[in-house]
Amino acid sequence: MRNAKLRQSMVFGLSSLVVACTTVPGNPVCPAPAEASYLEYWRALRAQSASGVLAVAQQYAVRTDPPSRLRYAMALAAPLHPEHDEAHAMHLAEEVAEAPDASPATREAAAWFVAWLIESRRNDLATRRTQSDAKRIEQLEARVRDSERRASDAEHKLDALKKIDRELTERPSSRAARP
């Protein structure tokens, strides 16, 4: 849930930047129309089939210009890419973010994508850790229930032994009192 909210806020932030830039004509910080579509491109990649993502990745893999390298990185990081490789995607996006021949908008989008990948990895690790902790807690709870059951069984056995002991100690004294 937290992971989804974080992704949603990151998408909202980038889309706000794109909307703000497109509404202010002549703003030199705003991306060119072709570069403003990185967010839409990322959304489309995440909705495509594995074969579609692979085809897109192959299309951009051969190109060397920064926008194409960023799009290739995004394709590699897409969840359904058959050779899903976030580490390589991050490396490519970092190169684009530092590329002097990339436009400011492409460098900014690449930096955003690197940040998104890092946060996504952090969230995945936290989720795995939480799931692992939940399993461990579940195992410990099962052990506690088992220990409680064994303790209860032992207590019942002890009570039964005490009862038998009382009966045995009472019988000889009652025999001695009869003659």
mmCIF file of C-alpha atoms in Angstrom:
data_model
loop_
_atom_site.group_PDB
_atom_site.id
_atom_site.type_symbol
_atom_site.label_atom_id
_atom_site.label_comp_id
_atom_site.label_asym_id
_atom_site.label_seq_id
_atom_site.Cartn_x
_atom_site.Cartn_y
_atom_site.Cartn_z
ATOM 1 C CA MET A 1 0.000 0.000 0.000
ATOM 2 C CA ARG A 2 2.759 2.427 0.947
ATOM 3 C CA ASN A 3 4.680 1.479 -2.190
ATOM 4 C CA ALA A 4 1.659 2.277 -4.364
ATOM 5 C CA LYS A 5 1.155 5.637 -2.635
ATOM 6 C CA LEU A 6 4.804 6.543 -3.131
ATOM 7 C CA ARG A 7 4.699 5.654 -6.812
ATOM 8 C CA GLN A 8 1.475 7.583 -7.213
ATOM 9 C CA SER A 9 2.973 10.678 -5.580
ATOM 10 C CA MET A 10 6.096 10.447 -7.753
ATOM 11 C CA VAL A 11 3.961 10.117 -10.876
ATOM 12 C CA PHE A 12 1.814 13.034 -9.742
ATOM 13 C CA GLY A 13 4.916 15.159 -9.145
ATOM 14 C CA LEU A 14 6.356 14.470 -12.563
ATOM 15 C CA SER A 15 3.022 14.914 -14.299
ATOM 16 C CA SER A 16 2.558 18.231 -12.468
ATOM 17 C CA LEU A 17 5.932 19.331 -13.807
ATOM 18 C CA VAL A 18 4.942 18.334 -17.314
ATOM 19 C CA VAL A 19 1.570 20.103 -17.057
ATOM 20 C CA ALA A 20 3.130 23.224 -15.555
ATOM 21 C CA CYS A 21 5.762 23.329 -18.252
ATOM 22 C CA THR A 22 3.317 22.910 -21.088
ATOM 23 C CA THR A 23 1.105 25.737 -19.818
ATOM 24 C CA VAL A 24 3.902 28.325 -19.677
ATOM 25 C CA PRO A 25 5.000 29.104 -23.242
ATOM 26 C CA GLY A 26 8.680 29.754 -23.796
ATOM 27 C CA ASN A 27 9.757 28.347 -20.425
ATOM 28 C CA PRO A 28 13.377 27.187 -21.039
ATOM 29 C CA VAL A 29 13.222 24.609 -18.214
ATOM 30 C CA CYS A 30 10.256 22.807 -19.739
ATOM 31 C CA PRO A 31 10.884 19.719 -21.831
ATOM 32 C CA ALA A 32 10.254 19.605 -25.537
ATOM 33 C CA PRO A 33 6.961 17.901 -26.474
ATOM 34 C CA ALA A 34 8.714 14.649 -27.455
ATOM 35 C CA GLU A 35 10.630 14.585 -24.176
ATOM 36 C CA ALA A 36 7.583 15.444 -22.080
ATOM 37 C CA SER A 37 6.165 12.036 -22.899
ATOM 38 C CA TYR A 38 8.573 10.019 -20.677
ATOM 39 C CA LEU A 39 5.866 9.606 -18.067
ATOM 40 C CA GLU A 40 3.332 8.428 -20.630
ATOM 41 C CA TYR A 41 5.985 6.136 -22.103
ATOM 42 C CA TRP A 42 6.642 4.604 -18.662
ATOM 43 C CA ARG A 43 2.915 4.108 -18.079
ATOM 44 C CA ALA A 44 2.501 2.480 -21.487
ATOM 45 C CA LEU A 45 5.449 0.139 -20.862
ATOM 46 C CA ARG A 46 3.980 -1.022 -17.592
ATOM 47 C CA ALA A 47 0.706 -1.851 -19.331
ATOM 48 C CA GLN A 48 2.239 -3.804 -22.237
ATOM 49 C CA SER A 49 2.685 -7.533 -22.555
ATOM 50 C CA ALA A 50 6.105 -9.146 -22.200
ATOM 51 C CA SER A 51 6.508 -9.469 -25.955
ATOM 52 C CA GLY A 52 5.514 -5.827 -26.439
ATOM 53 C CA VAL A 53 8.033 -4.633 -23.872
ATOM 54 C CA LEU A 54 10.740 -6.787 -25.444
ATOM 55 C CA ALA A 55 9.992 -5.376 -28.906
ATOM 56 C CA VAL A 56 10.205 -1.811 -27.593
ATOM 57 C CA ALA A 57 13.445 -2.585 -25.762
ATOM 58 C CA GLN A 58 14.982 -4.030 -28.909
ATOM 59 C CA GLN A 59 13.901 -0.968 -30.870
ATOM 60 C CA TYR A 60 15.725 1.417 -28.517
ATOM 61 C CA ALA A 61 18.681 -0.853 -27.673
ATOM 62 C CA VAL A 62 20.500 -0.052 -30.909
ATOM 63 C CA ARG A 63 20.163 3.714 -30.621
ATOM 64 C CA THR A 64 22.807 5.808 -28.867
ATOM 65 C CA ASP A 65 21.094 9.179 -28.375
ATOM 66 C CA PRO A 66 20.248 10.008 -24.719
ATOM 67 C CA PRO A 67 16.429 9.957 -25.084
ATOM 68 C CA SER A 68 16.613 6.507 -26.686
ATOM 69 C CA ARG A 69 19.013 5.253 -24.016
ATOM 70 C CA LEU A 70 16.591 6.443 -21.330
ATOM 71 C CA ARG A 71 13.661 4.762 -23.063
ATOM 72 C CA TYR A 72 15.728 1.563 -23.335
ATOM 73 C CA ALA A 73 16.519 1.788 -19.608
ATOM 74 C CA MET A 74 12.821 2.194 -18.857
ATOM 75 C CA ALA A 75 12.002 -0.836 -21.021
ATOM 76 C CA LEU A 76 14.606 -2.922 -19.176
ATOM 77 C CA ALA A 77 13.084 -1.927 -15.845
ATOM 78 C CA ALA A 78 9.513 -2.654 -16.939
ATOM 79 C CA PRO A 79 8.051 -5.410 -14.773
ATOM 80 C CA LEU A 80 7.118 -7.668 -17.689
ATOM 81 C CA HIS A 81 10.410 -7.418 -19.565
ATOM 82 C CA PRO A 82 11.594 -11.021 -20.004
ATOM 83 C CA GLU A 83 15.113 -10.081 -18.907
ATOM 84 C CA HIS A 84 14.010 -7.560 -16.274
ATOM 85 C CA ASP A 85 17.263 -5.894 -15.196
ATOM 86 C CA GLU A 86 16.847 -2.909 -12.902
ATOM 87 C CA ALA A 87 20.574 -2.681 -12.177
ATOM 88 C CA HIS A 88 21.442 -2.264 -15.858
ATOM 89 C CA ALA A 89 18.496 0.103 -16.317
ATOM 90 C CA MET A 90 19.737 2.225 -13.416
ATOM 91 C CA HIS A 91 23.245 2.303 -14.877
ATOM 92 C CA LEU A 92 21.912 3.448 -18.259
ATOM 93 C CA ALA A 93 19.665 6.089 -16.693
ATOM 94 C CA GLU A 94 22.552 7.403 -14.580
ATOM 95 C CA GLU A 95 24.649 7.753 -17.744
ATOM 96 C CA VAL A 96 21.831 9.694 -19.409
ATOM 97 C CA ALA A 97 21.438 11.905 -16.323
ATOM 98 C CA GLU A 98 25.116 12.836 -16.596
ATOM 99 C CA ALA A 99 25.310 13.004 -20.398
ATOM 100 C CA PRO A 100 26.416 16.459 -21.563
ATOM 101 C CA ASP A 101 24.682 16.006 -24.941
ATOM 102 C CA ALA A 102 21.297 15.251 -23.326
ATOM 103 C CA SER A 103 18.727 17.991 -23.010
ATOM 104 C CA PRO A 104 17.996 19.289 -19.493
ATOM 105 C CA ALA A 105 14.561 17.671 -19.629
ATOM 106 C CA THR A 106 16.027 14.282 -20.556
ATOM 107 C CA ARG A 107 18.657 14.539 -17.824
ATOM 108 C CA GLU A 108 15.966 15.497 -15.315
ATOM 109 C CA ALA A 109 13.722 12.631 -16.421
ATOM 110 C CA ALA A 110 16.684 10.238 -16.156
ATOM 111 C CA ALA A 111 17.486 11.508 -12.656
ATOM 112 C CA TRP A 112 13.837 11.091 -11.687
ATOM 113 C CA PHE A 113 13.853 7.554 -13.078
ATOM 114 C CA VAL A 114 17.013 6.662 -11.133
ATOM 115 C CA ALA A 115 15.411 8.021 -7.955
ATOM 116 C CA TRP A 116 12.258 6.058 -8.692
ATOM 117 C CA LEU A 117 14.269 2.840 -9.206
ATOM 118 C CA ILE A 118 16.155 3.388 -5.943
ATOM 119 C CA GLU A 119 12.952 4.037 -4.013
ATOM 120 C CA SER A 120 11.272 1.072 -5.664
ATOM 121 C CA ARG A 121 14.164 -1.177 -4.655
ATOM 122 C CA ARG A 122 14.008 0.181 -1.096
ATOM 123 C CA ASN A 123 10.290 -0.471 -0.929
ATOM 124 C CA ASP A 124 10.719 -3.984 -2.309
ATOM 125 C CA LEU A 125 13.369 -4.720 0.316
ATOM 126 C CA ALA A 126 11.169 -3.297 3.055
ATOM 127 C CA THR A 127 8.243 -5.378 1.821
ATOM 128 C CA ARG A 128 10.357 -8.536 1.757
ATOM 129 C CA ARG A 129 11.669 -7.729 5.227
ATOM 130 C CA THR A 130 8.141 -7.153 6.501
ATOM 131 C CA GLN A 131 6.958 -10.418 4.943
ATOM 132 C CA SER A 132 9.931 -12.240 6.454
ATOM 133 C CA ASP A 133 9.210 -10.682 9.840
ATOM 134 C CA ALA A 134 5.542 -11.656 9.540
ATOM 135 C CA LYS A 135 6.523 -15.263 8.798
ATOM 136 C CA ARG A 136 8.907 -15.266 11.732
ATOM 137 C CA ILE A 137 6.205 -13.858 14.012
ATOM 138 C CA GLU A 138 3.769 -16.467 12.743
ATOM 139 C CA GLN A 139 6.288 -19.225 13.481
ATOM 140 C CA LEU A 140 6.939 -17.841 16.946
ATOM 141 C CA GLU A 141 3.210 -17.605 17.643
ATOM 142 C CA ALA A 142 2.827 -21.246 16.560
ATOM 143 C CA ARG A 143 5.666 -22.216 18.923
ATOM 144 C CA VAL A 144 4.043 -20.289 21.771
ATOM 145 C CA ARG A 145 0.680 -21.995 21.115
ATOM 146 C CA ASP A 146 2.426 -25.373 21.030
ATOM 147 C CA SER A 147 4.298 -24.595 24.259
ATOM 148 C CA GLU A 148 1.081 -23.458 25.920
ATOM 149 C CA ARG A 149 -0.657 -26.649 24.788
ATOM 150 C CA ARG A 150 2.196 -28.804 26.118
ATOM 151 C CA ALA A 151 2.229 -26.842 29.381
ATOM 152 C CA SER A 152 -1.518 -27.338 29.729
ATOM 153 C CA ASP A 153 -1.154 -31.075 29.016
ATOM 154 C CA ALA A 154 1.664 -31.298 31.561
ATOM 155 C CA GLU A 155 -0.470 -29.450 34.118
ATOM 156 C CA HIS A 156 -3.372 -31.863 33.556
ATOM 157 C CA LYS A 157 -1.005 -34.822 33.964
ATOM 158 C CA LEU A 158 0.439 -33.310 37.133
ATOM 159 C CA ASP A 159 -3.072 -32.785 38.527
ATOM 160 C CA ALA A 160 -3.913 -36.388 37.688
ATOM 161 C CA LEU A 161 -0.739 -37.595 39.431
ATOM 162 C CA LYS A 162 -1.540 -35.466 42.504
ATOM 163 C CA LYS A 163 -5.023 -36.958 42.615
ATOM 164 C CA ILE A 164 -3.610 -40.472 42.382
ATOM 165 C CA ASP A 165 -1.062 -39.630 45.104
ATOM 166 C CA ARG A 166 -3.831 -38.305 47.387
ATOM 167 C CA GLU A 167 -5.903 -41.400 46.815
ATOM 168 C CA LEU A 168 -2.935 -43.640 47.600
ATOM 169 C CA THR A 169 -2.007 -41.728 50.743
ATOM 170 C CA GLU A 170 -5.616 -41.703 51.968
ATOM 171 C CA ARG A 171 -6.190 -45.444 51.506
ATOM 172 C CA PRO A 172 -3.528 -46.715 53.916
ATOM 173 C CA SER A 173 -4.604 -44.275 56.605
ATOM 174 C CA SER A 174 -8.226 -45.289 56.249
ATOM 175 C CA ARG A 175 -7.215 -48.989 56.572
ATOM 176 C CA ALA A 176 -5.223 -48.276 59.671
ATOM 177 C CA ALA A 177 -8.179 -46.540 61.252
ATOM 178 C CA ARG A 178 -10.597 -49.534 60.685
ATOM 179 C CA PRO A 179 -9.205 -52.339 62.966
#
